[in-house]
Amino acid sequence: ESRPAFRDSIAALELLPQLVSAERCFLEAALELGCRNEAEARRILEVVGQGKILDAGAPLVLRPVERWIGDLLEQVIGQEEAPDRLPEPRHMPSDRYLEHLDDEEREKVLKKYLPEYFQTPGGVGIIKDPAECLQIMLRWEEIFSSENFQKARKDLWARRDLNFPSRLVEMRKIVCTFV
């Protein structure tokens, strides 16, 4: 399969950047996975081998490489227009300890010991990636610039019976109501 070959060639190039056979394998796998041409594959190859994708503290753990490939396939490979920047590699401490588990088992362990990571929206949560963060920020911007929110905010600050700390508490309530 192309994806395991792609993953293994990236790991090999992270450990030995000048490995020609791994570079050749990388280029072939990249084209099979959907790169438009060899130039695009070589652009991606420029990032590989700099020691950023593979976790230097656990070089045999391939989960960060898999995650980066997933981001790459989603954001770059196969897209009509190539983005200016490639996705940043993300390293998670759990990768070192849960390497031997498949995705289903990994999720069970994480749900057991980190239930807050799997909470539904509302309350405390964890933002999983930059796209989700941007989506949330745009939604908040829309809410905070709405006429209803601005009116409630102005009405609160027009009240003369509240001191500053009480006003902040009331503002928090308004924000919670609208968000």
Short mmCIF file of N, CA and C in Angstrom, two decimals:
data_model
loop_
_atom_site.label_atom_id
_atom_site.label_comp_id
_atom_site.label_asym_id
_atom_site.label_seq_id
_atom_site.Cartn_x
_atom_site.Cartn_y
_atom_site.Cartn_z
N GLU A 1 0.82 -1.19 0.00
CA GLU A 1 0.00 0.00 0.00
C GLU A 1 0.86 1.25 0.00
N SER A 2 0.29 2.32 -0.51
CA SER A 2 1.02 3.57 -0.62
C SER A 2 1.21 4.28 0.71
N ARG A 3 0.17 4.27 1.55
CA ARG A 3 0.25 5.03 2.80
C ARG A 3 1.32 4.48 3.75
N PRO A 4 1.37 3.14 3.98
CA PRO A 4 2.46 2.64 4.83
C PRO A 4 3.84 2.91 4.24
N ALA A 5 3.95 2.82 2.92
CA ALA A 5 5.24 3.12 2.28
C ALA A 5 5.60 4.58 2.48
N PHE A 6 4.61 5.45 2.37
CA PHE A 6 4.81 6.88 2.57
C PHE A 6 5.27 7.14 4.01
N ARG A 7 4.55 6.54 4.98
CA ARG A 7 4.89 6.71 6.40
C ARG A 7 6.30 6.22 6.69
N ASP A 8 6.62 5.02 6.20
CA ASP A 8 7.94 4.44 6.48
C ASP A 8 9.07 5.24 5.82
N SER A 9 8.82 5.75 4.63
CA SER A 9 9.86 6.54 3.98
C SER A 9 10.07 7.87 4.70
N ILE A 10 9.00 8.46 5.22
CA ILE A 10 9.14 9.70 6.00
C ILE A 10 9.94 9.42 7.26
N ALA A 11 9.61 8.33 7.97
CA ALA A 11 10.35 7.98 9.19
C ALA A 11 11.82 7.73 8.88
N ALA A 12 12.09 7.03 7.79
CA ALA A 12 13.48 6.75 7.41
C ALA A 12 14.23 8.04 7.09
N LEU A 13 13.57 8.93 6.36
CA LEU A 13 14.23 10.20 6.01
C LEU A 13 14.40 11.12 7.22
N GLU A 14 13.52 11.00 8.20
CA GLU A 14 13.69 11.77 9.43
C GLU A 14 14.93 11.29 10.19
N LEU A 15 15.21 9.98 10.12
CA LEU A 15 16.37 9.42 10.82
C LEU A 15 17.65 9.58 9.99
N LEU A 16 17.54 9.36 8.67
CA LEU A 16 18.69 9.45 7.77
C LEU A 16 18.29 10.30 6.55
N PRO A 17 18.44 11.61 6.63
CA PRO A 17 17.95 12.50 5.58
C PRO A 17 18.52 12.25 4.18
N GLN A 18 19.68 11.66 4.07
CA GLN A 18 20.30 11.47 2.75
C GLN A 18 20.05 10.09 2.15
N LEU A 19 19.09 9.34 2.69
CA LEU A 19 18.81 7.98 2.24
C LEU A 19 18.07 8.02 0.90
N VAL A 20 18.78 7.73 -0.17
CA VAL A 20 18.24 7.86 -1.52
C VAL A 20 17.07 6.91 -1.77
N SER A 21 17.18 5.68 -1.29
CA SER A 21 16.11 4.70 -1.52
C SER A 21 14.81 5.15 -0.83
N ALA A 22 14.91 5.74 0.34
CA ALA A 22 13.73 6.24 1.04
C ALA A 22 13.13 7.43 0.31
N GLU A 23 13.99 8.26 -0.26
CA GLU A 23 13.51 9.41 -1.02
C GLU A 23 12.75 8.96 -2.26
N ARG A 24 13.29 7.95 -2.94
CA ARG A 24 12.62 7.42 -4.13
C ARG A 24 11.26 6.82 -3.76
N CYS A 25 11.24 6.06 -2.66
CA CYS A 25 9.99 5.47 -2.17
C CYS A 25 8.98 6.55 -1.79
N PHE A 26 9.46 7.62 -1.15
CA PHE A 26 8.61 8.74 -0.77
C PHE A 26 7.94 9.35 -2.00
N LEU A 27 8.73 9.63 -3.03
CA LEU A 27 8.20 10.27 -4.23
C LEU A 27 7.15 9.39 -4.92
N GLU A 28 7.43 8.09 -5.02
CA GLU A 28 6.47 7.17 -5.64
C GLU A 28 5.18 7.12 -4.84
N ALA A 29 5.29 6.98 -3.52
CA ALA A 29 4.11 6.88 -2.67
C ALA A 29 3.31 8.18 -2.70
N ALA A 30 4.00 9.32 -2.71
CA ALA A 30 3.31 10.61 -2.75
C ALA A 30 2.49 10.74 -4.02
N LEU A 31 3.03 10.32 -5.13
CA LEU A 31 2.30 10.38 -6.39
C LEU A 31 1.10 9.43 -6.38
N GLU A 32 1.28 8.25 -5.80
CA GLU A 32 0.18 7.29 -5.71
C GLU A 32 -0.92 7.78 -4.77
N LEU A 33 -0.55 8.57 -3.75
CA LEU A 33 -1.55 9.08 -2.80
C LEU A 33 -2.31 10.30 -3.34
N GLY A 34 -1.84 10.86 -4.44
CA GLY A 34 -2.61 11.96 -5.02
C GLY A 34 -1.86 13.24 -5.30
N CYS A 35 -0.56 13.28 -5.11
CA CYS A 35 0.19 14.49 -5.49
C CYS A 35 0.00 14.71 -6.99
N ARG A 36 -0.18 15.95 -7.39
CA ARG A 36 -0.43 16.25 -8.79
C ARG A 36 0.77 15.93 -9.68
N ASN A 37 1.96 16.20 -9.15
CA ASN A 37 3.16 15.95 -9.96
C ASN A 37 4.36 15.80 -9.04
N GLU A 38 5.49 15.51 -9.62
CA GLU A 38 6.70 15.29 -8.83
C GLU A 38 7.17 16.59 -8.16
N ALA A 39 6.90 17.72 -8.77
CA ALA A 39 7.31 19.00 -8.17
C ALA A 39 6.60 19.22 -6.84
N GLU A 40 5.30 18.89 -6.78
CA GLU A 40 4.56 19.02 -5.52
C GLU A 40 5.11 18.04 -4.48
N ALA A 41 5.42 16.82 -4.92
CA ALA A 41 5.97 15.83 -4.00
C ALA A 41 7.34 16.29 -3.47
N ARG A 42 8.13 16.89 -4.32
CA ARG A 42 9.45 17.39 -3.88
C ARG A 42 9.30 18.58 -2.92
N ARG A 43 8.28 19.38 -3.12
CA ARG A 43 8.02 20.50 -2.19
C ARG A 43 7.72 19.95 -0.79
N ILE A 44 6.95 18.88 -0.73
CA ILE A 44 6.66 18.24 0.56
C ILE A 44 7.92 17.61 1.12
N LEU A 45 8.71 17.01 0.24
CA LEU A 45 9.94 16.35 0.65
C LEU A 45 10.92 17.31 1.33
N GLU A 46 10.86 18.59 0.98
CA GLU A 46 11.77 19.57 1.58
C GLU A 46 11.60 19.65 3.10
N VAL A 47 10.39 19.40 3.59
CA VAL A 47 10.12 19.46 5.02
C VAL A 47 10.60 18.20 5.73
N VAL A 48 10.52 17.09 5.01
CA VAL A 48 10.89 15.79 5.58
C VAL A 48 12.41 15.72 5.74
N GLY A 49 12.85 15.16 6.84
CA GLY A 49 14.28 15.00 7.07
C GLY A 49 14.89 16.10 7.92
N GLN A 50 14.06 17.00 8.43
CA GLN A 50 14.56 18.08 9.27
C GLN A 50 14.41 17.75 10.76
N GLY A 51 13.89 16.57 11.06
CA GLY A 51 13.76 16.15 12.45
C GLY A 51 12.56 16.73 13.17
N LYS A 52 11.58 17.24 12.44
CA LYS A 52 10.41 17.85 13.07
C LYS A 52 9.21 16.91 13.12
N ILE A 53 9.13 15.99 12.18
CA ILE A 53 7.95 15.14 12.08
C ILE A 53 8.03 13.98 13.07
N LEU A 54 9.13 13.31 13.12
CA LEU A 54 9.32 12.20 14.04
C LEU A 54 9.70 12.75 15.42
N ASP A 55 9.16 12.17 16.46
CA ASP A 55 9.45 12.60 17.82
C ASP A 55 10.88 12.19 18.18
N ALA A 56 11.75 13.16 18.41
CA ALA A 56 13.15 12.87 18.70
C ALA A 56 13.31 12.07 19.99
N GLY A 57 12.39 12.23 20.93
CA GLY A 57 12.47 11.50 22.19
C GLY A 57 12.01 10.06 22.07
N ALA A 58 11.27 9.76 21.01
CA ALA A 58 10.78 8.39 20.78
C ALA A 58 10.75 8.15 19.27
N PRO A 59 11.92 7.97 18.66
CA PRO A 59 11.98 7.90 17.19
C PRO A 59 11.31 6.67 16.58
N LEU A 60 10.97 5.67 17.37
CA LEU A 60 10.31 4.49 16.82
C LEU A 60 8.79 4.59 16.88
N VAL A 61 8.28 5.65 17.47
CA VAL A 61 6.84 5.87 17.55
C VAL A 61 6.41 6.59 16.27
N LEU A 62 5.55 5.95 15.49
CA LEU A 62 5.18 6.48 14.19
C LEU A 62 3.86 7.26 14.19
N ARG A 63 3.22 7.35 15.33
CA ARG A 63 1.93 8.03 15.41
C ARG A 63 2.02 9.51 14.95
N PRO A 64 3.05 10.28 15.34
CA PRO A 64 3.14 11.67 14.84
C PRO A 64 3.28 11.72 13.31
N VAL A 65 3.95 10.74 12.75
CA VAL A 65 4.10 10.69 11.29
C VAL A 65 2.73 10.42 10.66
N GLU A 66 1.98 9.47 11.23
CA GLU A 66 0.63 9.16 10.74
C GLU A 66 -0.27 10.40 10.81
N ARG A 67 -0.19 11.12 11.91
CA ARG A 67 -1.01 12.32 12.10
C ARG A 67 -0.65 13.38 11.06
N TRP A 68 0.64 13.56 10.82
CA TRP A 68 1.09 14.54 9.84
C TRP A 68 0.64 14.16 8.44
N ILE A 69 0.71 12.88 8.13
CA ILE A 69 0.25 12.40 6.82
C ILE A 69 -1.24 12.67 6.67
N GLY A 70 -2.01 12.41 7.73
CA GLY A 70 -3.44 12.69 7.69
C GLY A 70 -3.71 14.16 7.41
N ASP A 71 -2.99 15.04 8.10
CA ASP A 71 -3.14 16.48 7.87
C ASP A 71 -2.73 16.85 6.44
N LEU A 72 -1.66 16.23 5.98
CA LEU A 72 -1.15 16.49 4.63
C LEU A 72 -2.18 16.07 3.57
N LEU A 73 -2.75 14.88 3.73
CA LEU A 73 -3.75 14.40 2.78
C LEU A 73 -5.00 15.29 2.79
N GLU A 74 -5.36 15.77 3.96
CA GLU A 74 -6.56 16.60 4.10
C GLU A 74 -6.35 18.01 3.56
N GLN A 75 -5.17 18.58 3.79
CA GLN A 75 -4.96 19.99 3.48
C GLN A 75 -4.19 20.26 2.20
N VAL A 76 -3.41 19.29 1.72
CA VAL A 76 -2.51 19.58 0.61
C VAL A 76 -2.73 18.63 -0.58
N ILE A 77 -2.49 17.35 -0.35
CA ILE A 77 -2.51 16.38 -1.44
C ILE A 77 -3.93 16.22 -1.97
N GLY A 78 -4.05 16.32 -3.28
CA GLY A 78 -5.34 16.15 -3.92
C GLY A 78 -6.19 17.42 -3.98
N GLN A 79 -5.73 18.48 -3.36
CA GLN A 79 -6.46 19.74 -3.41
C GLN A 79 -6.22 20.42 -4.75
N GLU A 80 -7.20 21.17 -5.21
CA GLU A 80 -7.06 21.85 -6.50
C GLU A 80 -5.93 22.87 -6.49
N GLU A 81 -5.85 23.61 -5.38
CA GLU A 81 -4.82 24.64 -5.27
C GLU A 81 -3.95 24.34 -4.05
N ALA A 82 -2.66 24.23 -4.26
CA ALA A 82 -1.75 23.92 -3.16
C ALA A 82 -1.63 25.11 -2.22
N PRO A 83 -1.74 24.87 -0.90
CA PRO A 83 -1.58 25.97 0.05
C PRO A 83 -0.13 26.44 0.13
N ASP A 84 0.04 27.64 0.67
CA ASP A 84 1.39 28.19 0.80
C ASP A 84 2.22 27.44 1.82
N ARG A 85 1.56 26.98 2.88
CA ARG A 85 2.28 26.32 3.98
C ARG A 85 1.81 24.88 4.13
N LEU A 86 2.74 24.03 4.50
CA LEU A 86 2.41 22.65 4.80
C LEU A 86 1.99 22.55 6.27
N PRO A 87 1.23 21.53 6.62
CA PRO A 87 0.80 21.42 8.02
C PRO A 87 1.99 21.21 8.96
N GLU A 88 1.86 21.73 10.16
CA GLU A 88 2.89 21.57 11.18
C GLU A 88 2.75 20.20 11.84
N PRO A 89 3.85 19.52 12.09
CA PRO A 89 3.77 18.25 12.82
C PRO A 89 3.29 18.49 14.25
N ARG A 90 2.47 17.59 14.75
CA ARG A 90 1.95 17.69 16.11
C ARG A 90 2.39 16.46 16.90
N HIS A 91 3.00 16.69 18.05
CA HIS A 91 3.43 15.60 18.92
C HIS A 91 2.59 15.61 20.18
N MET A 92 2.13 14.43 20.58
CA MET A 92 1.32 14.31 21.79
C MET A 92 2.00 13.31 22.72
N PRO A 93 2.03 13.61 24.02
CA PRO A 93 2.66 12.68 24.97
C PRO A 93 2.06 11.28 24.92
N SER A 94 0.77 11.19 24.63
CA SER A 94 0.12 9.87 24.61
C SER A 94 0.69 8.99 23.50
N ASP A 95 1.27 9.59 22.46
CA ASP A 95 1.84 8.79 21.37
C ASP A 95 2.90 7.82 21.87
N ARG A 96 3.70 8.26 22.81
CA ARG A 96 4.78 7.42 23.32
C ARG A 96 4.28 6.20 24.08
N TYR A 97 3.15 6.36 24.74
CA TYR A 97 2.68 5.31 25.63
C TYR A 97 1.62 4.42 25.02
N LEU A 98 0.99 4.89 23.95
CA LEU A 98 -0.10 4.12 23.36
C LEU A 98 0.21 3.66 21.94
N GLU A 99 1.46 3.58 21.59
CA GLU A 99 1.88 3.23 20.24
C GLU A 99 1.37 1.86 19.81
N HIS A 100 1.35 0.91 20.70
CA HIS A 100 1.00 -0.47 20.34
C HIS A 100 -0.50 -0.69 20.18
N LEU A 101 -1.32 0.31 20.49
CA LEU A 101 -2.77 0.16 20.42
C LEU A 101 -3.32 0.66 19.09
N ASP A 102 -4.37 0.00 18.61
CA ASP A 102 -5.03 0.51 17.41
C ASP A 102 -5.90 1.71 17.81
N ASP A 103 -6.50 2.37 16.85
CA ASP A 103 -7.26 3.60 17.12
C ASP A 103 -8.41 3.39 18.08
N GLU A 104 -9.10 2.27 17.95
CA GLU A 104 -10.24 1.99 18.82
C GLU A 104 -9.81 1.80 20.28
N GLU A 105 -8.77 1.02 20.48
CA GLU A 105 -8.25 0.79 21.84
C GLU A 105 -7.68 2.07 22.43
N ARG A 106 -6.98 2.84 21.61
CA ARG A 106 -6.42 4.12 22.05
C ARG A 106 -7.53 5.04 22.55
N GLU A 107 -8.63 5.10 21.78
CA GLU A 107 -9.74 5.95 22.17
C GLU A 107 -10.35 5.50 23.50
N LYS A 108 -10.47 4.19 23.71
CA LYS A 108 -11.01 3.67 24.97
C LYS A 108 -10.14 4.11 26.15
N VAL A 109 -8.84 3.97 26.00
CA VAL A 109 -7.92 4.35 27.09
C VAL A 109 -8.01 5.85 27.35
N LEU A 110 -8.00 6.64 26.30
CA LEU A 110 -8.07 8.08 26.47
C LEU A 110 -9.40 8.52 27.09
N LYS A 111 -10.50 7.88 26.68
CA LYS A 111 -11.80 8.22 27.26
C LYS A 111 -11.83 7.88 28.74
N LYS A 112 -11.17 6.81 29.11
CA LYS A 112 -11.17 6.41 30.52
C LYS A 112 -10.37 7.39 31.38
N TYR A 113 -9.19 7.77 30.91
CA TYR A 113 -8.29 8.59 31.73
C TYR A 113 -8.36 10.09 31.42
N LEU A 114 -8.90 10.45 30.27
CA LEU A 114 -9.03 11.87 29.90
C LEU A 114 -10.45 12.14 29.39
N PRO A 115 -11.46 11.95 30.22
CA PRO A 115 -12.84 12.11 29.74
C PRO A 115 -13.14 13.52 29.24
N GLU A 116 -12.46 14.52 29.76
CA GLU A 116 -12.72 15.90 29.34
C GLU A 116 -12.35 16.12 27.87
N TYR A 117 -11.48 15.30 27.34
CA TYR A 117 -11.07 15.41 25.95
C TYR A 117 -12.22 15.05 25.00
N PHE A 118 -13.18 14.27 25.50
CA PHE A 118 -14.27 13.78 24.66
C PHE A 118 -15.62 14.39 25.00
N GLN A 119 -15.60 15.47 25.75
CA GLN A 119 -16.86 16.11 26.11
C GLN A 119 -17.50 16.75 24.89
N THR A 120 -18.82 16.77 24.89
CA THR A 120 -19.55 17.42 23.81
C THR A 120 -19.43 18.94 23.98
N PRO A 121 -19.66 19.69 22.91
CA PRO A 121 -19.55 21.15 23.02
C PRO A 121 -20.45 21.72 24.11
N GLY A 122 -19.94 22.73 24.75
CA GLY A 122 -20.64 23.34 25.88
C GLY A 122 -19.88 22.99 27.14
N GLY A 123 -19.43 23.95 27.86
CA GLY A 123 -18.63 23.67 29.04
C GLY A 123 -17.16 23.67 28.67
N VAL A 124 -16.38 22.89 29.39
CA VAL A 124 -14.95 22.83 29.16
C VAL A 124 -14.67 21.84 28.04
N GLY A 125 -13.80 22.18 27.12
CA GLY A 125 -13.47 21.30 26.03
C GLY A 125 -12.05 21.55 25.57
N ILE A 126 -11.62 20.74 24.63
CA ILE A 126 -10.28 20.87 24.09
C ILE A 126 -10.40 21.11 22.60
N ILE A 127 -9.72 22.12 22.11
CA ILE A 127 -9.71 22.42 20.68
C ILE A 127 -8.68 21.49 20.05
N LYS A 128 -9.12 20.74 19.06
CA LYS A 128 -8.30 19.67 18.51
C LYS A 128 -7.31 20.12 17.44
N ASP A 129 -7.64 21.17 16.69
CA ASP A 129 -6.74 21.61 15.63
C ASP A 129 -6.98 23.10 15.32
N PRO A 130 -6.08 23.70 14.56
CA PRO A 130 -6.21 25.13 14.25
C PRO A 130 -7.50 25.47 13.49
N ALA A 131 -7.98 24.56 12.65
CA ALA A 131 -9.20 24.83 11.89
C ALA A 131 -10.40 24.95 12.83
N GLU A 132 -10.46 24.08 13.84
CA GLU A 132 -11.56 24.14 14.81
C GLU A 132 -11.48 25.43 15.62
N CYS A 133 -10.27 25.84 15.98
CA CYS A 133 -10.07 27.08 16.73
C CYS A 133 -10.57 28.28 15.92
N LEU A 134 -10.20 28.33 14.65
CA LEU A 134 -10.63 29.42 13.79
C LEU A 134 -12.15 29.44 13.64
N GLN A 135 -12.75 28.26 13.50
CA GLN A 135 -14.20 28.16 13.36
C GLN A 135 -14.89 28.71 14.61
N ILE A 136 -14.40 28.37 15.78
CA ILE A 136 -14.97 28.85 17.04
C ILE A 136 -14.81 30.36 17.15
N MET A 137 -13.63 30.87 16.81
CA MET A 137 -13.37 32.31 16.90
C MET A 137 -14.29 33.09 15.96
N LEU A 138 -14.51 32.57 14.76
CA LEU A 138 -15.41 33.25 13.82
C LEU A 138 -16.85 33.24 14.33
N ARG A 139 -17.25 32.14 14.96
CA ARG A 139 -18.60 32.06 15.51
C ARG A 139 -18.76 33.06 16.65
N TRP A 140 -17.75 33.16 17.52
CA TRP A 140 -17.81 34.12 18.63
C TRP A 140 -17.84 35.55 18.10
N GLU A 141 -17.04 35.82 17.08
CA GLU A 141 -17.01 37.17 16.50
C GLU A 141 -18.40 37.54 15.99
N GLU A 142 -19.06 36.59 15.36
CA GLU A 142 -20.41 36.83 14.85
C GLU A 142 -21.37 37.13 16.00
N ILE A 143 -21.27 36.36 17.08
CA ILE A 143 -22.15 36.55 18.24
C ILE A 143 -21.88 37.90 18.90
N PHE A 144 -20.60 38.20 19.14
CA PHE A 144 -20.25 39.42 19.87
C PHE A 144 -20.50 40.69 19.06
N SER A 145 -20.58 40.58 17.76
CA SER A 145 -20.87 41.77 16.95
C SER A 145 -22.35 41.90 16.62
N SER A 146 -23.16 40.96 17.10
CA SER A 146 -24.60 41.02 16.83
C SER A 146 -25.24 42.20 17.57
N GLU A 147 -26.35 42.67 17.05
CA GLU A 147 -27.04 43.82 17.66
C GLU A 147 -27.55 43.48 19.06
N ASN A 148 -28.08 42.28 19.24
CA ASN A 148 -28.61 41.88 20.55
C ASN A 148 -27.53 41.88 21.63
N PHE A 149 -26.36 41.33 21.29
CA PHE A 149 -25.28 41.30 22.27
C PHE A 149 -24.80 42.72 22.58
N GLN A 150 -24.62 43.53 21.56
CA GLN A 150 -24.15 44.89 21.76
C GLN A 150 -25.13 45.71 22.60
N LYS A 151 -26.43 45.49 22.39
CA LYS A 151 -27.43 46.20 23.18
C LYS A 151 -27.35 45.76 24.64
N ALA A 152 -27.24 44.45 24.89
CA ALA A 152 -27.15 43.95 26.26
C ALA A 152 -25.90 44.48 26.94
N ARG A 153 -24.81 44.55 26.21
CA ARG A 153 -23.55 45.06 26.76
C ARG A 153 -23.68 46.54 27.12
N LYS A 154 -24.24 47.31 26.23
CA LYS A 154 -24.40 48.75 26.48
C LYS A 154 -25.36 49.00 27.65
N ASP A 155 -26.44 48.23 27.71
CA ASP A 155 -27.39 48.38 28.81
C ASP A 155 -26.70 48.08 30.15
N LEU A 156 -25.87 47.06 30.17
CA LEU A 156 -25.17 46.71 31.41
C LEU A 156 -24.24 47.84 31.84
N TRP A 157 -23.46 48.36 30.91
CA TRP A 157 -22.50 49.40 31.27
C TRP A 157 -23.18 50.73 31.56
N ALA A 158 -24.42 50.87 31.16
CA ALA A 158 -25.17 52.11 31.48
C ALA A 158 -25.74 52.07 32.90
N ARG A 159 -25.79 50.90 33.49
CA ARG A 159 -26.33 50.79 34.86
C ARG A 159 -25.38 51.47 35.85
N ARG A 160 -25.93 52.27 36.75
CA ARG A 160 -25.12 53.00 37.73
C ARG A 160 -25.11 52.32 39.09
N ASP A 161 -25.92 51.27 39.28
CA ASP A 161 -26.03 50.63 40.59
C ASP A 161 -25.01 49.52 40.82
N LEU A 162 -24.10 49.28 39.86
CA LEU A 162 -23.12 48.19 39.98
C LEU A 162 -21.70 48.73 40.12
N ASN A 163 -20.93 48.12 40.99
CA ASN A 163 -19.51 48.46 41.03
C ASN A 163 -18.80 47.64 39.94
N PHE A 164 -17.53 47.88 39.73
CA PHE A 164 -16.82 47.25 38.62
C PHE A 164 -16.80 45.72 38.72
N PRO A 165 -16.43 45.11 39.88
CA PRO A 165 -16.44 43.64 39.96
C PRO A 165 -17.83 43.04 39.68
N SER A 166 -18.88 43.68 40.18
CA SER A 166 -20.24 43.19 39.93
C SER A 166 -20.60 43.30 38.45
N ARG A 167 -20.13 44.37 37.84
CA ARG A 167 -20.37 44.57 36.41
C ARG A 167 -19.69 43.46 35.59
N LEU A 168 -18.47 43.09 35.99
CA LEU A 168 -17.77 42.00 35.30
C LEU A 168 -18.50 40.67 35.45
N VAL A 169 -19.03 40.42 36.64
CA VAL A 169 -19.80 39.19 36.86
C VAL A 169 -21.03 39.17 35.96
N GLU A 170 -21.72 40.29 35.87
CA GLU A 170 -22.90 40.37 35.02
C GLU A 170 -22.52 40.24 33.54
N MET A 171 -21.38 40.81 33.18
CA MET A 171 -20.91 40.69 31.79
C MET A 171 -20.63 39.23 31.44
N ARG A 172 -20.05 38.52 32.39
CA ARG A 172 -19.79 37.10 32.20
C ARG A 172 -21.09 36.34 31.96
N LYS A 173 -22.11 36.66 32.71
CA LYS A 173 -23.42 36.02 32.54
C LYS A 173 -23.99 36.29 31.15
N ILE A 174 -23.84 37.54 30.70
CA ILE A 174 -24.33 37.90 29.36
C ILE A 174 -23.59 37.10 28.28
N VAL A 175 -22.27 37.03 28.42
CA VAL A 175 -21.47 36.27 27.45
C VAL A 175 -21.90 34.82 27.43
N CYS A 176 -22.07 34.23 28.61
CA CYS A 176 -22.49 32.82 28.70
C CYS A 176 -23.87 32.61 28.08
N THR A 177 -24.73 33.56 28.24
CA THR A 177 -26.07 33.47 27.68
C THR A 177 -26.03 33.48 26.15
N PHE A 178 -25.20 34.34 25.58
CA PHE A 178 -25.17 34.46 24.14
C PHE A 178 -24.35 33.38 23.47
N VAL A 179 -23.30 32.92 24.14
CA VAL A 179 -22.44 31.89 23.53
C VAL A 179 -23.10 30.55 23.75
#
